[in-house]
Amino acid sequence: MSAESLTTGQWWIVAVAASVSFLAAVHFCFRNRRATVYSVIAPVLGAGTVLGFDGTHGHSEMEALVIFSVSLLSLALLVVAIRPDMEKIRASALTGETYEVPKWRINLYGVLVVAFAVVVVFLLL
């Protein structure tokens, strides 16, 4: 599949679906109303960026939508991946202790998310 197989309108639908999946991941993984409200900032800024790149910097709107959609999906995967650690952090905070996520796990999550985003973007574009 390539990006040209979908129209720009269809890519907007994909972008909205990616935004909803990101918001759902944040809401169901963190279970915190404040985190859910703050997570709305990412899709709004992303949509503004997509509209800003339209016709500038040599990018088409479709390319910007692909990058935006894949970025939000990779962030949603990251949030789902760190959910067990967030539960441990919350349980430790309730007992007055601290819990640190091992550095290797944080690095592994980061590498996997970036690799996913880069591979999918290059496959689509």
Short mmCIF file of C-alpha atoms in Angstrom, two decimals:
data_model
loop_
_atom_site.label_atom_id
_atom_site.label_comp_id
_atom_site.label_asym_id
_atom_site.label_seq_id
_atom_site.Cartn_x
_atom_site.Cartn_y
_atom_site.Cartn_z
CA MET A 1 0.00 0.00 0.00
CA SER A 2 1.21 3.47 -0.76
CA ALA A 3 -0.05 6.84 0.39
CA GLU A 4 -1.45 7.61 -3.06
CA SER A 5 -3.88 4.70 -2.86
CA LEU A 6 -6.06 6.83 -0.55
CA THR A 7 -7.40 10.28 -1.25
CA THR A 8 -6.62 13.27 0.95
CA GLY A 9 -10.12 13.09 2.45
CA GLN A 10 -9.58 9.46 3.35
CA TRP A 11 -6.24 10.34 4.96
CA TRP A 12 -8.08 12.92 7.08
CA ILE A 13 -10.37 10.11 8.24
CA VAL A 14 -7.30 7.99 9.08
CA ALA A 15 -5.83 10.95 10.98
CA VAL A 16 -9.03 11.37 12.99
CA ALA A 17 -9.07 7.63 13.74
CA ALA A 18 -5.42 7.79 14.84
CA SER A 19 -6.27 10.75 17.08
CA VAL A 20 -9.15 8.86 18.65
CA SER A 21 -6.97 5.78 19.20
CA PHE A 22 -4.33 7.94 20.90
CA LEU A 23 -6.92 9.58 23.16
CA ALA A 24 -8.42 6.17 23.99
CA ALA A 25 -5.00 4.73 24.82
CA VAL A 26 -4.20 7.62 27.15
CA HIS A 27 -7.62 7.48 28.81
CA PHE A 28 -7.67 3.73 29.39
CA CYS A 29 -4.01 3.39 30.36
CA PHE A 30 -3.66 6.34 32.72
CA ARG A 31 -7.25 6.49 34.04
CA ASN A 32 -6.70 10.13 34.87
CA ARG A 33 -9.03 12.87 33.68
CA ARG A 34 -6.27 15.48 33.65
CA ALA A 35 -4.02 13.28 31.46
CA THR A 36 -6.90 12.70 29.06
CA VAL A 37 -7.61 16.41 28.76
CA TYR A 38 -3.92 17.20 28.25
CA SER A 39 -3.65 14.47 25.62
CA VAL A 40 -6.04 16.44 23.40
CA ILE A 41 -3.20 18.92 22.85
CA ALA A 42 -1.18 16.49 20.67
CA PRO A 43 -3.86 15.89 18.01
CA VAL A 44 -4.79 19.59 17.92
CA LEU A 45 -1.18 20.68 17.45
CA GLY A 46 -0.69 17.93 14.88
CA ALA A 47 -3.71 19.02 12.87
CA GLY A 48 -2.44 22.59 12.95
CA THR A 49 0.94 21.39 11.75
CA VAL A 50 -0.64 19.41 8.92
CA LEU A 51 -2.55 22.48 7.80
CA GLY A 52 0.62 24.58 8.13
CA PHE A 53 2.70 22.22 5.99
CA ASP A 54 0.11 22.19 3.26
CA GLY A 55 1.86 23.86 0.34
CA THR A 56 4.99 24.81 2.28
CA HIS A 57 8.33 23.08 2.74
CA GLY A 58 7.74 21.01 -0.41
CA HIS A 59 5.36 18.61 1.34
CA SER A 60 1.89 17.71 0.24
CA GLU A 61 -1.03 17.56 2.61
CA MET A 62 -1.16 13.81 2.11
CA GLU A 63 2.46 13.35 3.23
CA ALA A 64 1.85 15.45 6.32
CA LEU A 65 -1.27 13.42 7.13
CA VAL A 66 0.63 10.14 6.80
CA ILE A 67 3.37 11.34 9.13
CA PHE A 68 0.82 12.72 11.60
CA SER A 69 -1.23 9.50 11.63
CA VAL A 70 1.77 7.22 12.06
CA SER A 71 3.19 9.45 14.80
CA LEU A 72 -0.02 9.33 16.83
CA LEU A 73 -0.37 5.59 16.35
CA SER A 74 3.19 5.03 17.53
CA LEU A 75 2.53 7.23 20.58
CA ALA A 76 -0.60 5.21 21.31
CA LEU A 77 1.50 2.02 21.17
CA LEU A 78 4.03 3.59 23.54
CA VAL A 79 1.32 4.50 26.03
CA VAL A 80 -0.07 0.96 25.90
CA ALA A 81 3.45 -0.47 26.36
CA ILE A 82 4.17 1.59 29.49
CA ARG A 83 0.81 0.85 31.12
CA PRO A 84 2.15 -1.89 33.45
CA ASP A 85 4.87 0.45 34.68
CA MET A 86 2.34 3.23 35.24
CA GLU A 87 0.28 0.89 37.41
CA LYS A 88 3.38 0.07 39.48
CA ILE A 89 4.19 3.76 39.82
CA ARG A 90 0.62 4.51 40.96
CA ALA A 91 0.61 1.63 43.47
CA SER A 92 3.99 2.72 44.85
CA ALA A 93 2.82 6.32 45.17
CA LEU A 94 -0.23 5.23 47.16
CA THR A 95 2.01 3.42 49.66
CA GLY A 96 4.46 6.34 49.86
CA GLU A 97 7.27 4.57 48.02
CA THR A 98 8.95 5.37 44.73
CA TYR A 99 9.26 3.11 41.72
CA GLU A 100 11.75 3.73 38.96
CA VAL A 101 11.31 2.17 35.56
CA PRO A 102 14.54 0.43 34.50
CA LYS A 103 16.53 2.47 31.96
CA TRP A 104 16.83 -0.46 29.57
CA ARG A 105 13.05 -0.75 29.37
CA ILE A 106 12.59 2.95 28.64
CA ASN A 107 15.25 2.80 25.93
CA LEU A 108 13.75 -0.35 24.43
CA TYR A 109 10.28 1.22 24.27
CA GLY A 110 11.71 4.34 22.64
CA VAL A 111 13.66 2.40 20.02
CA LEU A 112 10.70 0.18 19.17
CA VAL A 113 8.29 3.11 18.82
CA VAL A 114 10.67 5.11 16.63
CA ALA A 115 11.47 2.05 14.51
CA PHE A 116 7.76 1.36 14.04
CA ALA A 117 7.07 4.94 13.00
CA VAL A 118 10.01 5.16 10.60
CA VAL A 119 9.33 1.80 8.94
CA VAL A 120 5.63 2.48 8.45
CA VAL A 121 6.20 6.00 7.12
CA PHE A 122 8.82 4.78 4.65
CA LEU A 123 6.56 1.94 3.53
CA LEU A 124 3.66 4.33 2.94
CA LEU A 125 5.60 7.16 1.35
#
